[in-house]
mmCIF file of C-alpha atoms in Angstrom:
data_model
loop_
_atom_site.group_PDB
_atom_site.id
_atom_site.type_symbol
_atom_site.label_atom_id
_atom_site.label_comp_id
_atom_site.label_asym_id
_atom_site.label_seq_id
_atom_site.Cartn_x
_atom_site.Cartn_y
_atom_site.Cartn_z
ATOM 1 C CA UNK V 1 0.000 0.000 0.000
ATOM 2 C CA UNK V 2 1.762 3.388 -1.186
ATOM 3 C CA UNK V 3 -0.927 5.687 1.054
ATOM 4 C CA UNK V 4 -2.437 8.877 -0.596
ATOM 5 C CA UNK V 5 0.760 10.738 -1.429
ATOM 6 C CA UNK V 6 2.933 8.332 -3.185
ATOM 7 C CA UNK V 7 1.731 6.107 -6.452
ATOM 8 C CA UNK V 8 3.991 3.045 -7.364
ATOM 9 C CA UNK V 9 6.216 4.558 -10.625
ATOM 10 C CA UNK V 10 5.002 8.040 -10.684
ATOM 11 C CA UNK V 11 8.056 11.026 -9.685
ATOM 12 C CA UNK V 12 6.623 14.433 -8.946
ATOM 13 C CA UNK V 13 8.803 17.392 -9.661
ATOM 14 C CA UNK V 14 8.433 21.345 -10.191
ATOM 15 C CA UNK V 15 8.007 21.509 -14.077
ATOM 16 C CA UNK V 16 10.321 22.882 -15.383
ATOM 17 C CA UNK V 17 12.042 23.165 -19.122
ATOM 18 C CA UNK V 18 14.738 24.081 -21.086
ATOM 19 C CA UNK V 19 14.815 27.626 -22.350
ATOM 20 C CA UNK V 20 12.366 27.298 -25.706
ATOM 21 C CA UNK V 21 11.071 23.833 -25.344
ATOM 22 C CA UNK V 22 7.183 22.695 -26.486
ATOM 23 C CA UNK V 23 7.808 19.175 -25.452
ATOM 24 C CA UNK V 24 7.585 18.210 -21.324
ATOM 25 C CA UNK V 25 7.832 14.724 -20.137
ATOM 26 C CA UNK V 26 10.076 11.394 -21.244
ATOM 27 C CA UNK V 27 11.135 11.161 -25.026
ATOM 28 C CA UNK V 28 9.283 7.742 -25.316
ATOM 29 C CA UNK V 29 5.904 9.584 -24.025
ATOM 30 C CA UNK V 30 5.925 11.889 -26.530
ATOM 31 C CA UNK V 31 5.011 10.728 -30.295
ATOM 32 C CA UNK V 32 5.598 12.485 -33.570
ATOM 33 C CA UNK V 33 4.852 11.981 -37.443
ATOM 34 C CA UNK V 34 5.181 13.506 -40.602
ATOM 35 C CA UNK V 35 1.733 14.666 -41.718
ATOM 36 C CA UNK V 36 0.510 16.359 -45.740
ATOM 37 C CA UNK V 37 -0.022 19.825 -45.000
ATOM 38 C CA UNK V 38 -1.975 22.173 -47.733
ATOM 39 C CA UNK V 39 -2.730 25.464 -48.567
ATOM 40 C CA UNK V 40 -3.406 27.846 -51.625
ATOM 41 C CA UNK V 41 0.294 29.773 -50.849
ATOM 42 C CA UNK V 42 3.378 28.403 -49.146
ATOM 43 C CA UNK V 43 2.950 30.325 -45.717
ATOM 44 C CA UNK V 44 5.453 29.588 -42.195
ATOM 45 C CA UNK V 45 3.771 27.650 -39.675
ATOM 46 C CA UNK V 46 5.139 28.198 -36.077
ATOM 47 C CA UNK V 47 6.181 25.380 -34.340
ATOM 48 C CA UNK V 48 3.123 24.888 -31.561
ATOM 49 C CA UNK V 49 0.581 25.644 -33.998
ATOM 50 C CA UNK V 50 -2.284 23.306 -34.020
ATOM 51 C CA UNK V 51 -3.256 21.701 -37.308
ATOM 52 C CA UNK V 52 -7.023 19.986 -37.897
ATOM 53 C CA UNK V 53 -7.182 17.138 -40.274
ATOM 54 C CA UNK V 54 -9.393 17.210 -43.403
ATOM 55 C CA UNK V 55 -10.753 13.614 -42.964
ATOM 56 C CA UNK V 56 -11.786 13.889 -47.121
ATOM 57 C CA UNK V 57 -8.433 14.386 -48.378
ATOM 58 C CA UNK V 58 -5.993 13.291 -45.353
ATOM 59 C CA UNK V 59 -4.472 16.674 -45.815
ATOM 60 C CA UNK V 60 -3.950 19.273 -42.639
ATOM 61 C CA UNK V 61 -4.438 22.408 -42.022
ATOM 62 C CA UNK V 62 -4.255 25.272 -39.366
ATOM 63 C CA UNK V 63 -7.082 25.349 -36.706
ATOM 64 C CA UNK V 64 -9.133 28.571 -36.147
ATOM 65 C CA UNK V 65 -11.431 29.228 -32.843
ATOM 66 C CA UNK V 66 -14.018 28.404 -34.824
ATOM 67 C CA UNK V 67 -12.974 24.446 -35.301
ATOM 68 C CA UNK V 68 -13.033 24.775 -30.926
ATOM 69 C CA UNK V 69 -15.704 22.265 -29.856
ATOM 70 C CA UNK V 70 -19.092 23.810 -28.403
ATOM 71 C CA UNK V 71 -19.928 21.008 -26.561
ATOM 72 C CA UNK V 72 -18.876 18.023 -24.944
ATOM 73 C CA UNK V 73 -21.607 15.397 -27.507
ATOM 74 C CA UNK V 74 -18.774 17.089 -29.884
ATOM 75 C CA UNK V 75 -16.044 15.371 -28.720
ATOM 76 C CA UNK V 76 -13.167 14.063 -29.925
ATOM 77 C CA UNK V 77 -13.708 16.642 -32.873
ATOM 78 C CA UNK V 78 -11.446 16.771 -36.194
ATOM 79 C CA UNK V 79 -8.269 14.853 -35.601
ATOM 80 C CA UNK V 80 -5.613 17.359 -34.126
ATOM 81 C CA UNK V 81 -1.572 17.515 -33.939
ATOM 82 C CA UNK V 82 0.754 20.628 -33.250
ATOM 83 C CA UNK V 83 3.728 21.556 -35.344
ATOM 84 C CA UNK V 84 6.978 20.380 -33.893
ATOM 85 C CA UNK V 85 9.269 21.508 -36.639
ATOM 86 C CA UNK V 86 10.364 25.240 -36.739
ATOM 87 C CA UNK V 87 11.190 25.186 -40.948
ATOM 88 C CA UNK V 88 7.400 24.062 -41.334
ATOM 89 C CA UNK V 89 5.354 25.572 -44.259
ATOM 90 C CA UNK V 90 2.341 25.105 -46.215
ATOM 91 C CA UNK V 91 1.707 23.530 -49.538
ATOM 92 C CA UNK V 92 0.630 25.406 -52.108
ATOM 93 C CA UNK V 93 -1.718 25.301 -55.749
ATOM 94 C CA UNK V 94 0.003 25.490 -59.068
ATOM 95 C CA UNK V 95 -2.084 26.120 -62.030
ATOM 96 C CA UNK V 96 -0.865 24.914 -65.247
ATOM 97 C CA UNK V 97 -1.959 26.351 -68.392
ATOM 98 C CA UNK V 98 -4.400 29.413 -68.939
ATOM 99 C CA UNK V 99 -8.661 29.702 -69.664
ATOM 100 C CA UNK V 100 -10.277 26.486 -69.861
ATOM 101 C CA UNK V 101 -6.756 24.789 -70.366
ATOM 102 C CA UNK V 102 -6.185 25.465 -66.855
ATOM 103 C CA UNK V 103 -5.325 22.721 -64.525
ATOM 104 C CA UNK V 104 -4.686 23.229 -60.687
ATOM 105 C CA UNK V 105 -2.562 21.071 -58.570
ATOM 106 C CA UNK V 106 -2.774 20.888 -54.991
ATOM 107 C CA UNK V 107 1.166 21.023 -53.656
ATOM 108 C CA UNK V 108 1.444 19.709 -50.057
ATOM 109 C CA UNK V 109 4.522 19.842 -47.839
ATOM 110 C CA UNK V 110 5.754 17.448 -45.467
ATOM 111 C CA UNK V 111 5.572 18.662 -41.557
ATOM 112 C CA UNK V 112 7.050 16.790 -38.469
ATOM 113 C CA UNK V 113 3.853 17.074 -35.846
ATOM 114 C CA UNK V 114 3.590 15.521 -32.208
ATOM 115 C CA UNK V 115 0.470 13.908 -31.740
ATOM 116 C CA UNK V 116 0.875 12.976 -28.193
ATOM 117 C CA UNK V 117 2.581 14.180 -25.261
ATOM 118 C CA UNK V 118 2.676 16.564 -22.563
ATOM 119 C CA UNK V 119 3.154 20.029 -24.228
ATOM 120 C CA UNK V 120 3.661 23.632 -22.699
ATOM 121 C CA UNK V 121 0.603 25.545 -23.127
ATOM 122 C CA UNK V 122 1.866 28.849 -23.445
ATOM 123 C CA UNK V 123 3.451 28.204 -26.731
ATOM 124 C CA UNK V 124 0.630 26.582 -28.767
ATOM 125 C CA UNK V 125 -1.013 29.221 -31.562
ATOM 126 C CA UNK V 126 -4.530 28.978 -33.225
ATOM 127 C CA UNK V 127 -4.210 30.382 -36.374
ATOM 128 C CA UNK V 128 -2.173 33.540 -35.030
ATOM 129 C CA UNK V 129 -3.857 33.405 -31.628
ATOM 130 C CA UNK V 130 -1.731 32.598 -28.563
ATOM 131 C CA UNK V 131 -3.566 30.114 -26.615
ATOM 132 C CA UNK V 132 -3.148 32.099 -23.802
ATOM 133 C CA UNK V 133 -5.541 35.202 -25.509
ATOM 134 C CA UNK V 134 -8.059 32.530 -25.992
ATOM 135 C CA UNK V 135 -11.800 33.246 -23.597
ATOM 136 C CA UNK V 136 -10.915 30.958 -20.510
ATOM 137 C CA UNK V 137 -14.346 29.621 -21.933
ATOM 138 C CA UNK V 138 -11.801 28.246 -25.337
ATOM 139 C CA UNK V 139 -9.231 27.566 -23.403
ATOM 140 C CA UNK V 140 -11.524 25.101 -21.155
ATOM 141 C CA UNK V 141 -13.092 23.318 -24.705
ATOM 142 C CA UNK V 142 -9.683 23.291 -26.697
ATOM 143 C CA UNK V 143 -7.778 21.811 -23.620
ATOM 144 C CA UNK V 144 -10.499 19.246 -23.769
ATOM 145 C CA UNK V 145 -10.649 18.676 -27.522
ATOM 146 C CA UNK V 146 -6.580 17.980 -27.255
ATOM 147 C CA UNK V 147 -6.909 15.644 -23.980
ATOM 148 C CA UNK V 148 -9.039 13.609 -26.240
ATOM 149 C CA UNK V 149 -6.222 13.444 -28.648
ATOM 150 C CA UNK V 150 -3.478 11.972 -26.305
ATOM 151 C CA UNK V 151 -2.341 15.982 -25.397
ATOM 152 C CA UNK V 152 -1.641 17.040 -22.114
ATOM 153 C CA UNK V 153 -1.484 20.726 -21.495
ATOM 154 C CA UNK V 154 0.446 22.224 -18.664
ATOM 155 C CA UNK V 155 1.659 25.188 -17.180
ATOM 156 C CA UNK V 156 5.677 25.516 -17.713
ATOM 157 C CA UNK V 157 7.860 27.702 -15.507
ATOM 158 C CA UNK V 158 11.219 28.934 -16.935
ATOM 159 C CA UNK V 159 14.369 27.684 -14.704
ATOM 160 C CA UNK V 160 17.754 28.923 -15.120
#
């Protein structure tokens, strides 16, 4: 019997990270993959921004407050992940030819994502929203959407 302070394999610590970090807890808790992102112009995506999955096409793309569930009947939601890599873009159309010869292609770009783990809160972005300038209504509903996804949201504290 471990009593009501002390669990058999769990350690308790201040959390703390290194100086710029997403990505809390044990390497092995943490799970990435490379995901198809689109989009009609190559644009940046910051690392912590949260992409929704367009279950048509496979394809991803960056959330907006509006994609934040309203209730909880709408859980899990779209499929969600968060940008781990910092030289992340999006894909881009090309259109080929000109009038009715015109053909578009959809261009996608490969982008490393984590899609569960433990993950500071203060750096994730929706859209160009900090999470942090989200209603504490959102923030209540997203951090619920992304605990259905395997994410675990927590405050981080800077140590030297």
């Amino acid at each position: 019997m471990y009593g009501n302070t002390r669990l058999p394999g769990i350690a308790t610590s201040e959390v703390y990270r290194e100086k710029g970090s997403l990505w809390r807890g044990y390497p092995e808790a943490t799970w990435f993959k490379i995901v198809s992102v689109a989009g009609t112009t190559s644009t940046k995506l910051s690392r912590g921004t949260i992409l929704k999955e367009d279950i048509s096409t496979g394809y991803y793309s960056p959330i907006s407050t509006s994609d934040i569930i309203s209730t909880a009947s709408d859980l899990p939601g779209t499929r969600l992940v968060i940008v781990a890599d910092d030289t992340a873009v999006t894909g881009s159309t090309e259109t080929e030819g000109e009038g009715q010869d015109a053909v578009t292609t959809q261009k996608t770009s490969a982008v490393l994502v984590g899609i569960q783990g433990q993950v500071d809160k203060a750096q994730l972005l929706i859209g160009e929203t900090a999470f942090t300038e989200l209603t504490d209504e959102q923030q209540v509903k997203l951090n619920t959407q992304l605990e259905a996804w395997g994410f675990i949201l927590i405050n981080v504290f800077q140590g030297e």
